[in-house]
Coordinates of C-alpha atoms and ligand atoms in Angstrom, one line a residue:
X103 CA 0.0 0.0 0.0
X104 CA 1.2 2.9 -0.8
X105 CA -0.2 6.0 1.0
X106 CA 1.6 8.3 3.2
X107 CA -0.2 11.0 5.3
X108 CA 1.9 13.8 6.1
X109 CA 0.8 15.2 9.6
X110 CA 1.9 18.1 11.9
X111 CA 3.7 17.5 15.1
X112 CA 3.5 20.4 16.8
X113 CA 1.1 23.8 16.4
X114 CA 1.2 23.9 12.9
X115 CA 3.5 25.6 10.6
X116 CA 6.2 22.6 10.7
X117 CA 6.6 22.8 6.7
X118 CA 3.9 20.5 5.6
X119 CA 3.6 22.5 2.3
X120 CA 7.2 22.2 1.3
X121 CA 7.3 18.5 2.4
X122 CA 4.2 17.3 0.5
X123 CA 5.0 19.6 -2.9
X124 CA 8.4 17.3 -2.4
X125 CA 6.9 14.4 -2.2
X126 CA 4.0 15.4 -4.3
X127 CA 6.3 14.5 -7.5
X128 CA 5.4 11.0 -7.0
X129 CA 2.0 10.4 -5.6
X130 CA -0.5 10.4 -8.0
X131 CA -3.4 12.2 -5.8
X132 CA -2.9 14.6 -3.1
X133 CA -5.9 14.9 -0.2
X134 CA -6.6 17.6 1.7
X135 CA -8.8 15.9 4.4
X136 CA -9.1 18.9 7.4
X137 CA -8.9 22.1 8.3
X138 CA -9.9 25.2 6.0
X139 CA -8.1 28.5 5.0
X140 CA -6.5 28.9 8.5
X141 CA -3.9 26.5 6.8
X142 CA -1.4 28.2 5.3
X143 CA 0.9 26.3 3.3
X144 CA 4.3 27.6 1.6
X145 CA 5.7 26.0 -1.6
X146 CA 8.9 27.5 -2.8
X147 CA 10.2 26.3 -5.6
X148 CA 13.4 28.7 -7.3
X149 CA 12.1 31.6 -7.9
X150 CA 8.1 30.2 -7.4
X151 CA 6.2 30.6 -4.4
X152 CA 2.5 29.7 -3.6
X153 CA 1.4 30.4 -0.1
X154 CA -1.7 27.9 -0.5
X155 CA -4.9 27.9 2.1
X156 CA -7.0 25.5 0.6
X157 CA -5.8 23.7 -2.5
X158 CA -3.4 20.7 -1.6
X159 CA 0.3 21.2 -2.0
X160 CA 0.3 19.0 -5.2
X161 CA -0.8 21.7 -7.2
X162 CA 2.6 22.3 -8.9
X163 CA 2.7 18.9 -10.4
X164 CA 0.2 17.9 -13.6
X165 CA -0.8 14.5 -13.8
X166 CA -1.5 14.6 -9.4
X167 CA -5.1 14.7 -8.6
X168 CA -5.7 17.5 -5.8
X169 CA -8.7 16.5 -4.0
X170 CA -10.6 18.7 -0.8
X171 CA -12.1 15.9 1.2
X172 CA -15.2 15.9 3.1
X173 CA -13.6 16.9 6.0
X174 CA -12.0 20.1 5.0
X175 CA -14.3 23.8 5.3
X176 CA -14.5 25.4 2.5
X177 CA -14.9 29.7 2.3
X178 CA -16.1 29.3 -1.8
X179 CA -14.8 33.1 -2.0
X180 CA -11.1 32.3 -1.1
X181 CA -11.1 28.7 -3.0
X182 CA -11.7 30.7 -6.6
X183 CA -9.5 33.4 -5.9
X184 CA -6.5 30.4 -5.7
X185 CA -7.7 28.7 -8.2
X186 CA -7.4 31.9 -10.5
X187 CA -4.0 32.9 -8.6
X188 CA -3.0 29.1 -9.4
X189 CA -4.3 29.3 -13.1
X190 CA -2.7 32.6 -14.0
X191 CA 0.4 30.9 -12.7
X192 CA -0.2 27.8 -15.5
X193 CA -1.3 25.6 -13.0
X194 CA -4.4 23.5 -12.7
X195 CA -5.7 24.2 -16.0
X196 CA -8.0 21.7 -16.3
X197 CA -11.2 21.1 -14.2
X198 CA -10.0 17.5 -14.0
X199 CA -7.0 18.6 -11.7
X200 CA -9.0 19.3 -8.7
X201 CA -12.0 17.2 -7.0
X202 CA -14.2 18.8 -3.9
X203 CA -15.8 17.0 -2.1
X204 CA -19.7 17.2 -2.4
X205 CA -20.2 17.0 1.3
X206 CA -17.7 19.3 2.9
X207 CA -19.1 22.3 4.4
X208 CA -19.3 25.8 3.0
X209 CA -17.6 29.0 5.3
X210 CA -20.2 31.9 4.8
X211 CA -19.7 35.3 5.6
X212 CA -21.7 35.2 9.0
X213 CA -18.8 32.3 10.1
X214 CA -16.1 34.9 9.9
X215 CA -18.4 37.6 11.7
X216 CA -19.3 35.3 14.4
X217 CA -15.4 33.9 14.7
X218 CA -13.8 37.2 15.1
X219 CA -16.7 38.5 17.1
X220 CA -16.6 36.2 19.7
X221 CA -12.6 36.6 19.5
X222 CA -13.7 40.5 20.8
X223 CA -16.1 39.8 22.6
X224 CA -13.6 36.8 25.1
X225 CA -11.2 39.9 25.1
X226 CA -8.2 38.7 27.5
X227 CA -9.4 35.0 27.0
X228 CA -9.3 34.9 23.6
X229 CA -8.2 31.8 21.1
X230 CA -6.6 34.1 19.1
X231 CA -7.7 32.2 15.9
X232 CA -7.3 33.3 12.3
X233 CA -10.4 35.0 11.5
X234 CA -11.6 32.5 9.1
X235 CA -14.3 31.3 10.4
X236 CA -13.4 27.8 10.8
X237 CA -14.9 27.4 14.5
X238 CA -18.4 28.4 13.5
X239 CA -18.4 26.6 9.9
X240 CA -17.5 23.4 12.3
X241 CA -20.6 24.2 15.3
X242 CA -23.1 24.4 12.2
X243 CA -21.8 21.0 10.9
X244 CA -21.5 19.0 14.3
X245 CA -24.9 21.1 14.8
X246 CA -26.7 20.0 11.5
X247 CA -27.2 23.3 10.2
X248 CA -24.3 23.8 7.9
X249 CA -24.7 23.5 4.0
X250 CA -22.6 20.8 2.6
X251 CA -21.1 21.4 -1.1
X252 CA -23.9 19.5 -2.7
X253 CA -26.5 22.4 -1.2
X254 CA -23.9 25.2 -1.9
X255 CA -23.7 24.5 -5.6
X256 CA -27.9 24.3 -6.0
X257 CA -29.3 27.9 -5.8
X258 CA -32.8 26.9 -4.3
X259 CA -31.2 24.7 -1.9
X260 CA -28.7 27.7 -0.8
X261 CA -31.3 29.8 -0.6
X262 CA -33.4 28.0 1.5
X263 CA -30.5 27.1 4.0
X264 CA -29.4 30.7 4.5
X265 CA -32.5 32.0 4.9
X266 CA -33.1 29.3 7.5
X267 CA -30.1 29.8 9.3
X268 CA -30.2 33.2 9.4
X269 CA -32.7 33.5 11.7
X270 CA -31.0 32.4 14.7
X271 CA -27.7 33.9 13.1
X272 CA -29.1 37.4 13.7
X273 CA -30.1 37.3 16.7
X274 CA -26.6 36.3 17.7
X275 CA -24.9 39.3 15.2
X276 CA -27.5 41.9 16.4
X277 CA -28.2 40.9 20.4
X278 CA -24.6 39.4 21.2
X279 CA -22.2 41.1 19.2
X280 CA -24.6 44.2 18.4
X281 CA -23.8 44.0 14.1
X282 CA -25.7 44.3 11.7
X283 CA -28.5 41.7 10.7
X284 CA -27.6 40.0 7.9
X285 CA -30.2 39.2 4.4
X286 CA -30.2 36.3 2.8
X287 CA -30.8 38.0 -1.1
X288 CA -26.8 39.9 0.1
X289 CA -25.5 36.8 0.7
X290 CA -27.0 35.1 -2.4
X291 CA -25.3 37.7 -5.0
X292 CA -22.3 37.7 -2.9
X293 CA -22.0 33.8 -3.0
X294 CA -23.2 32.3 -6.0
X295 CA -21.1 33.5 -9.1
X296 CA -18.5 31.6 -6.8
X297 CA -20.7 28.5 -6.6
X298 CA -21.6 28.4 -10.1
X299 CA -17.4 28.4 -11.1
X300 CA -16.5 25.8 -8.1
X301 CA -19.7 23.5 -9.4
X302 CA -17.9 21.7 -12.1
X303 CA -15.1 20.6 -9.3
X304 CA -17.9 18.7 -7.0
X305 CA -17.7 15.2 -7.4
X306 CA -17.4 12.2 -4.6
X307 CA -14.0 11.6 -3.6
X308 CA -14.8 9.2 -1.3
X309 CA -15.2 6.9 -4.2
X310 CA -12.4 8.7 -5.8
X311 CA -9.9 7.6 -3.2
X312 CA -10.7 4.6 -2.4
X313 CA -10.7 3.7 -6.3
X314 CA -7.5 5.0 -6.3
X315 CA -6.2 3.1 -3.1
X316 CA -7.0 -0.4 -4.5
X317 CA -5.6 0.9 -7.7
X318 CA -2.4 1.1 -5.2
X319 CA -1.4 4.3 -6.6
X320 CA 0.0 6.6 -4.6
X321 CA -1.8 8.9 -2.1
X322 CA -0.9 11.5 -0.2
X323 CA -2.9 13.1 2.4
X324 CA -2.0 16.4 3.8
X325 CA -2.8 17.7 7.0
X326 CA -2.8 21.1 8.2
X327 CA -2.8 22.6 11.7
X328 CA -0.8 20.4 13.6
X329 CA -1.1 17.6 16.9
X330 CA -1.0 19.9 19.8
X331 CA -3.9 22.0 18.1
X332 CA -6.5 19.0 17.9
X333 CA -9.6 19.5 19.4
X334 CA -9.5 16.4 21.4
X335 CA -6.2 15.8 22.2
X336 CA -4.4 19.6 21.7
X337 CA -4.0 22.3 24.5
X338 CA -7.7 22.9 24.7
X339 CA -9.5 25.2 24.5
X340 CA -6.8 26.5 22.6
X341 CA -7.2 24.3 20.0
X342 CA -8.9 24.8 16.0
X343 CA -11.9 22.9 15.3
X344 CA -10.6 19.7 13.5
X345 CA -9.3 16.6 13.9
X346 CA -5.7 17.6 12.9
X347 CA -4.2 13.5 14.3
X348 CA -3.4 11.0 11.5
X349 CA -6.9 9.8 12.9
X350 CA -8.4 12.2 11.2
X351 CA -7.7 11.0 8.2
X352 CA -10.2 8.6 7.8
X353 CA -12.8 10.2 8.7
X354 CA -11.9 13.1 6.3
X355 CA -11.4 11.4 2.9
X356 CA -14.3 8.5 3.8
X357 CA -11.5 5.8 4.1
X358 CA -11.0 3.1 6.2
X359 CA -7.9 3.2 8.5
X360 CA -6.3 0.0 6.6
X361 CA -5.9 2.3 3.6
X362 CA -3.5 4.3 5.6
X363 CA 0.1 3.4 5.0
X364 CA 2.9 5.2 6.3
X365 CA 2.4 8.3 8.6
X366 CA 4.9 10.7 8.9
X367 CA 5.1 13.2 11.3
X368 CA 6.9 16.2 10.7
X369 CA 8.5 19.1 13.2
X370 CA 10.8 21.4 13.0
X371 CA 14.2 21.6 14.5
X372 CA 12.6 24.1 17.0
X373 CA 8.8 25.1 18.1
X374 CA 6.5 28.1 17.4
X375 CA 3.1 28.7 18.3
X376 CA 0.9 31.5 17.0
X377 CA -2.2 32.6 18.8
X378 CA -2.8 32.0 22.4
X379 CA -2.3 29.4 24.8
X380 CA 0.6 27.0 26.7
X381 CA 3.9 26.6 25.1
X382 CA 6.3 25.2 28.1
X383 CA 9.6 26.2 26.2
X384 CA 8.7 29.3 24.8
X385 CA 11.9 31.5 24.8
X386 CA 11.0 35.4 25.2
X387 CA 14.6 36.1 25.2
X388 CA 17.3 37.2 22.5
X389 CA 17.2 32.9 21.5
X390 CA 13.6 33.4 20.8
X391 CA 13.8 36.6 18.5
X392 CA 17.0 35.8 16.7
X393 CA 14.6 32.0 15.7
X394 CA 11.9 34.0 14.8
X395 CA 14.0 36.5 12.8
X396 CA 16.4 34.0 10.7
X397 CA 13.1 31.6 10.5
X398 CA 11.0 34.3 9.3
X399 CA 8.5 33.1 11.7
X400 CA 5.3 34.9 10.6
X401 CA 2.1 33.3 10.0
X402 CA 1.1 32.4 6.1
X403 CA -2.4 33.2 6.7
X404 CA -2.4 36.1 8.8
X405 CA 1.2 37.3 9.2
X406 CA 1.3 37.4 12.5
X407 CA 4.7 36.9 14.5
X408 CA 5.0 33.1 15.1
X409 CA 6.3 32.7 19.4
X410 CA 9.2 30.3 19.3
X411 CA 11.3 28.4 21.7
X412 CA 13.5 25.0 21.8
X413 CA 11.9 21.6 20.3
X414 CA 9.7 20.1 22.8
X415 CA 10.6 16.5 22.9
X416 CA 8.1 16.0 25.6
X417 CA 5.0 17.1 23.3
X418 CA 6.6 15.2 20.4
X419 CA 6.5 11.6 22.2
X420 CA 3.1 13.0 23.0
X421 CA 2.3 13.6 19.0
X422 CA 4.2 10.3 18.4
X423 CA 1.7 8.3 20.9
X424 CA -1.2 10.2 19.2
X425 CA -0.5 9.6 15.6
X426 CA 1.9 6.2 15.7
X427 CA 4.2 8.1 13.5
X428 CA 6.2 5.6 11.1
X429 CA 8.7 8.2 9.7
X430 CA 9.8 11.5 10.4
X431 CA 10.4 14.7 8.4
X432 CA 12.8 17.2 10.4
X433 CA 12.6 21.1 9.9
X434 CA 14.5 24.1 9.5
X435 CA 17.9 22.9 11.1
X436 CA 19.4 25.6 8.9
X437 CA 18.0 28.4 10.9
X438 CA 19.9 26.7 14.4
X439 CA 23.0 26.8 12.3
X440 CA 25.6 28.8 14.0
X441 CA 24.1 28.4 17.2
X442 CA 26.7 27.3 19.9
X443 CA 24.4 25.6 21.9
X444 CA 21.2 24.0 21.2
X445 CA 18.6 22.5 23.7
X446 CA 15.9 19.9 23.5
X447 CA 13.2 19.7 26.4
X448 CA 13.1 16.0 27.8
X449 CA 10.7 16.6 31.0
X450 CA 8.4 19.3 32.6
X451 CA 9.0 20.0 35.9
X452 CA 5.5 20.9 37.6
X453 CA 5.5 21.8 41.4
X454 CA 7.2 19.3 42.8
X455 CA 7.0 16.6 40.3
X456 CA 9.2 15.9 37.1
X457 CA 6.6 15.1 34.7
X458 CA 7.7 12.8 31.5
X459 CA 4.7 12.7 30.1
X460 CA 2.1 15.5 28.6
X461 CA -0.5 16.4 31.3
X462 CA -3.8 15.3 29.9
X463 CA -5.3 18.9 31.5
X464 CA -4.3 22.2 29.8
X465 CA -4.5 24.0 33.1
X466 CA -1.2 21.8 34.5
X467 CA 0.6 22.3 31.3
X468 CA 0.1 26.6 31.9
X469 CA 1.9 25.5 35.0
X470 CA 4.9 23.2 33.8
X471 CA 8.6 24.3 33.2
X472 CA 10.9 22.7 30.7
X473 CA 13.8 20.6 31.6
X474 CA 16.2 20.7 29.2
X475 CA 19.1 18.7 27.8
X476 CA 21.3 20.4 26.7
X477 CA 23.5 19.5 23.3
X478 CA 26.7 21.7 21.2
X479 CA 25.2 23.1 18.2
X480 CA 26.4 23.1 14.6
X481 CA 27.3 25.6 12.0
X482 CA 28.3 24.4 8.5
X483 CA 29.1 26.3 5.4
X484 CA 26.7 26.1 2.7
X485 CA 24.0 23.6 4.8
X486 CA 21.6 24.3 2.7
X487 CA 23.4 22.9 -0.1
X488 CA 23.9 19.4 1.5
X489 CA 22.2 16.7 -0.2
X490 CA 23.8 13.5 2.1
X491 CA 23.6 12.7 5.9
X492 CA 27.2 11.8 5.9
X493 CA 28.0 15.7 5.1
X494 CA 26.4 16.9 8.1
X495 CA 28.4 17.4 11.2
X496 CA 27.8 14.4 14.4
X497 CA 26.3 17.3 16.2
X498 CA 23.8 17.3 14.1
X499 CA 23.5 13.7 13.4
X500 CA 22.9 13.4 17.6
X501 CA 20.5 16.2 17.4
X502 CA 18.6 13.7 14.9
X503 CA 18.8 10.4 16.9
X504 CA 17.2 12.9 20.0
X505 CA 14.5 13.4 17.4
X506 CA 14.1 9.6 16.9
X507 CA 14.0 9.1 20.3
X508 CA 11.4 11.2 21.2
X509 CA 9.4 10.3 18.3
X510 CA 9.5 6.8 18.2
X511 CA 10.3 6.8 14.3
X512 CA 13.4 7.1 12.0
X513 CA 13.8 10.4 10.5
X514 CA 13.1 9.5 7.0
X515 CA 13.6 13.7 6.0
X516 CA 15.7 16.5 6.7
X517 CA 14.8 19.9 5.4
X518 CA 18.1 22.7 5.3
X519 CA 16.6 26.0 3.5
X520 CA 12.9 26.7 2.1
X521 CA 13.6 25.5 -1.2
X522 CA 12.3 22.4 -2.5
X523 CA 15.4 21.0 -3.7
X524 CA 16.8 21.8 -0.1
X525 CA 16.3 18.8 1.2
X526 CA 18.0 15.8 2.7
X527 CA 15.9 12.5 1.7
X528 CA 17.3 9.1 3.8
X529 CA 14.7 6.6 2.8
X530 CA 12.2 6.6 0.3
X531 CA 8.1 6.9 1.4
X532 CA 6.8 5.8 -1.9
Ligands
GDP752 P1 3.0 24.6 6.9 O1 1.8 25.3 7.4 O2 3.3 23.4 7.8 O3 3.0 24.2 5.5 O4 4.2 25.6 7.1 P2 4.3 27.1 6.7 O5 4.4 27.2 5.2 O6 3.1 27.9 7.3 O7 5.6 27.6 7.4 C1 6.8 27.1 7.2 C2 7.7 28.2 6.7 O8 9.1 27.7 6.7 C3 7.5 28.6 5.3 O9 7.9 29.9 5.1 C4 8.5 27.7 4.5 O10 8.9 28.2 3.2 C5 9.6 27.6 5.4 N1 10.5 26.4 5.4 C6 10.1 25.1 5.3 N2 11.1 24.3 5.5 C7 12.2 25.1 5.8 C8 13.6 24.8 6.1 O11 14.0 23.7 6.2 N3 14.3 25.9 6.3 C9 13.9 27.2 6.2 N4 14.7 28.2 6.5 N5 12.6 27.5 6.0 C10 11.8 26.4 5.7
IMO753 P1 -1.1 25.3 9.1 O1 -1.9 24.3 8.3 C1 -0.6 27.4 12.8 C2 -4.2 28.3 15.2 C3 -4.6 29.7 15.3 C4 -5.2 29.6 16.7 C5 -5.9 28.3 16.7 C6 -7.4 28.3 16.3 O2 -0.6 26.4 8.2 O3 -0.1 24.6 9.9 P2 -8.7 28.7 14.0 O4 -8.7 29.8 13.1 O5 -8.3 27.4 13.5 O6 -10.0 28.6 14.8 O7 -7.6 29.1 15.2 O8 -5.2 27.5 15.8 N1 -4.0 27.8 13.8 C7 -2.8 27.6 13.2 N2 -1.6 27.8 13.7 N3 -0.8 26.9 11.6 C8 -2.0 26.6 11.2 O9 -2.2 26.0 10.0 C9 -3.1 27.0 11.9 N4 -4.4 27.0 11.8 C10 -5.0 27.4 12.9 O10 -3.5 30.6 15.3 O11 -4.2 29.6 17.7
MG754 MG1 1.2 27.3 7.9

């Protein structure tokens, strides 16, 4: 079988993007099975880069099959803008190249309203989410009141769901967050020349998938957001809205879990967070800025300043327990280079105790302290030009078994520089 989900170890960001565009060149469909635009995802490729939110990271390569799963949220207004950015670009030219899902849900407008509204409205408390209106879409679904594709793409049946909806909508935007009501014939001329365009992409990859699974062609499935922000088993409630685990993969393409192959967890050589909530080895320090400022640590979506600090092998075994990571794709070492001293976090300390293992309640987590090991750092001349492990300097190659370690899996990936081509591969995952 060969199908390899790629999936985030840590709060997102880890370089999912550049690692399934990589890997993209062989799989011969690419699922996006989570998540919405709060995903941003960078492919750099020479002088190309695509910062994509909703499109899977296979876009760059014709003959791969993109596909938006069921699970994914779709806002219809920021799918067609990429797909005219991508097209404009000479990319997905043909309505064959990308497949949505008939019943993943739409974003509307009053998702956004009600996500950053309530982001006002918790004040100190807040999640600090994108904007995007991933939480609401989400409520509406688990709720049974948001419009799958299949209704989005059907005027009458749009029509009839919004104005429906927005009836208890309103209340909420007028009484709670004291906007403006909202009327369904807006909403109608703001949303269907997109539905019309995105019609012709609906089909049910379900079927697609698993046709291509006992085909055994190649699959990739790309998640977005990463472990720790899972809404069962991240730092809640600081969490998004989706299953973000290798678990979620199932559900999201309408697969069964003995179609998933190889899982393989990536992190980078270090940890950032954005938006709010407990990160034990944060570093607010001169370490902390001079990561964030040779990593370029700003959100894709909303350009925010990422918060960084040293990897967190204490959360990865955590992501590795969650997920059963069989391979592992390691980050950014090239922004540690020159660093005389780098540190890995092996335990927390909380009151008294030395915890090994992540507290299953957010609240004790607020309250830990890293314990750190502490390891001699590397700096190598053109890093980002090294194509073999045996070029890389033992420091780093120890820094790497640490990585194993923690994660239970053999690094199977090493990623030196943004670039596509900057990349270390040590085994094959097709
Ligand atoms: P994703 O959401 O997991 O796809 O990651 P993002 O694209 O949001 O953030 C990762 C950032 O790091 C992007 O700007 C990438 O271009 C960049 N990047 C990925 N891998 C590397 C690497 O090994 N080194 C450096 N310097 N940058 C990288
Ligand atoms: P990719 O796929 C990093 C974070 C937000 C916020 C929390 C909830 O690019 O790795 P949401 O808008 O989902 O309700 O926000 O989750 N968040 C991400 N952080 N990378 C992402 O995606 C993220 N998607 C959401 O910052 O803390
Ligand atoms: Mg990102």
């Amino acid at each position: 079988m060969s199908t390899v989900a790629v999936v985030g170890a840590q709060w997102g960001d880890e370089g999912k993007g550049k690692v399934v565009d990589l890997l993209a060149e062989q799989a011969d469909v690419v699922v996006r099975y989570q998540g919405g635009n709060n995903a941003g995802h960078t492919l750099v490729w020479g002088d190309l880069k695509f910062v994509l939110h909703l499109c899977p990271s296979g876009v760059l390569h014709a003959g791969t099959l993109c596909v938006i799963g069921a699970g994914v949220v779709i806002d219809p207004l920021v799918l067609w803008e990429e797909i005219v950015r991508l097209r404009k670009a000479g990319y997905l030219r043909r309505e064959g190249d990308l497949k949505i899902s008939s019943r993943a849900h739409v974003i509307l407008p009053y998702h956004r309203i009600l996500d950053v509204g309530r982001e006002e409205y918790l004040g100190e408390g807040r999640i600090g989410t994108t904007g995007r209106g991933i939480g609401p879409a989400y409520e509406d679904k688990v709720g049974r009141v948001g419009i799958p594709f299949a209704d989005f793409v059907d005027r009458k049946r749009l029509e009839a769901r919004i104005t429906a909806n927005l009836k208890a909508k309103n209340v909420i935007l007028k009484q709670l967050l004291g906007r403006d009501e909202l009327r369904a014939a807006d909403l109608l001329r703001q949303l269907w020349p997109a539905a019309r365009r995105l019609r012709p992409f609906m089909a049910d990859t379900s079927l697609i998938v698993h046709r291509a699974a006992k085909a055994r062609r190649n699959i990739l499935f790309e998640g977005a957001q990463g472990t720790m922000l899972d809404v069962d088993h991240g730092t809640y409630p600081f969490v998004t809205s989706s299953t973000t685990l290798a678990g979620g993969v199932c559900a999201g393409c309408g697969l069964g879990p003995r179609q998933i192959g190889r899982i393989l967890g990536i992190s980078k050589a270090y940890t950032t967070r954005v938006g709010s909530g407990p990160f034990p080895t944060e570093l607010k320090d001169e370490i902390g800025k001079r990561l964030g400022e040779v990593g370029r640590e700003f959100g894709a979506t909303t350009g925010r300043p990422r918060r960084c600090g040293w990897l967190d092998g204490v959360a990865l075994r955590y992501a590795a327990r969650l997920n059963g990571f069989t391979d592992m794709a390691i980050t950014k070492l090239d922004v540690m280079n020159g660093f005389p001293e780098v540190k890995i976090c092996v335990a927390y300390k909380w009151k008294s105790s030395l915890l090994r293992e992540f507290p299953d309640d957010t609240r004790i987590l607020e309250q830990c302290r890293p314990v750190y090991r502490s390891m001699k750092g590397w700096s190598v001349a053109g890093l980002e030009r090294i194509r073999s492990l045996k070029r890389l300097p033992q420091t780093m190659r120890d820094f790497l078994r640490r990585v194993e370690d923690h994660s239970e899996a053999r690094v199977a990936l090493v990623s030196v520089g943004p670039d596509r081509d900057d990349t270390i591969l040590l085994r094959p995952l097709f």
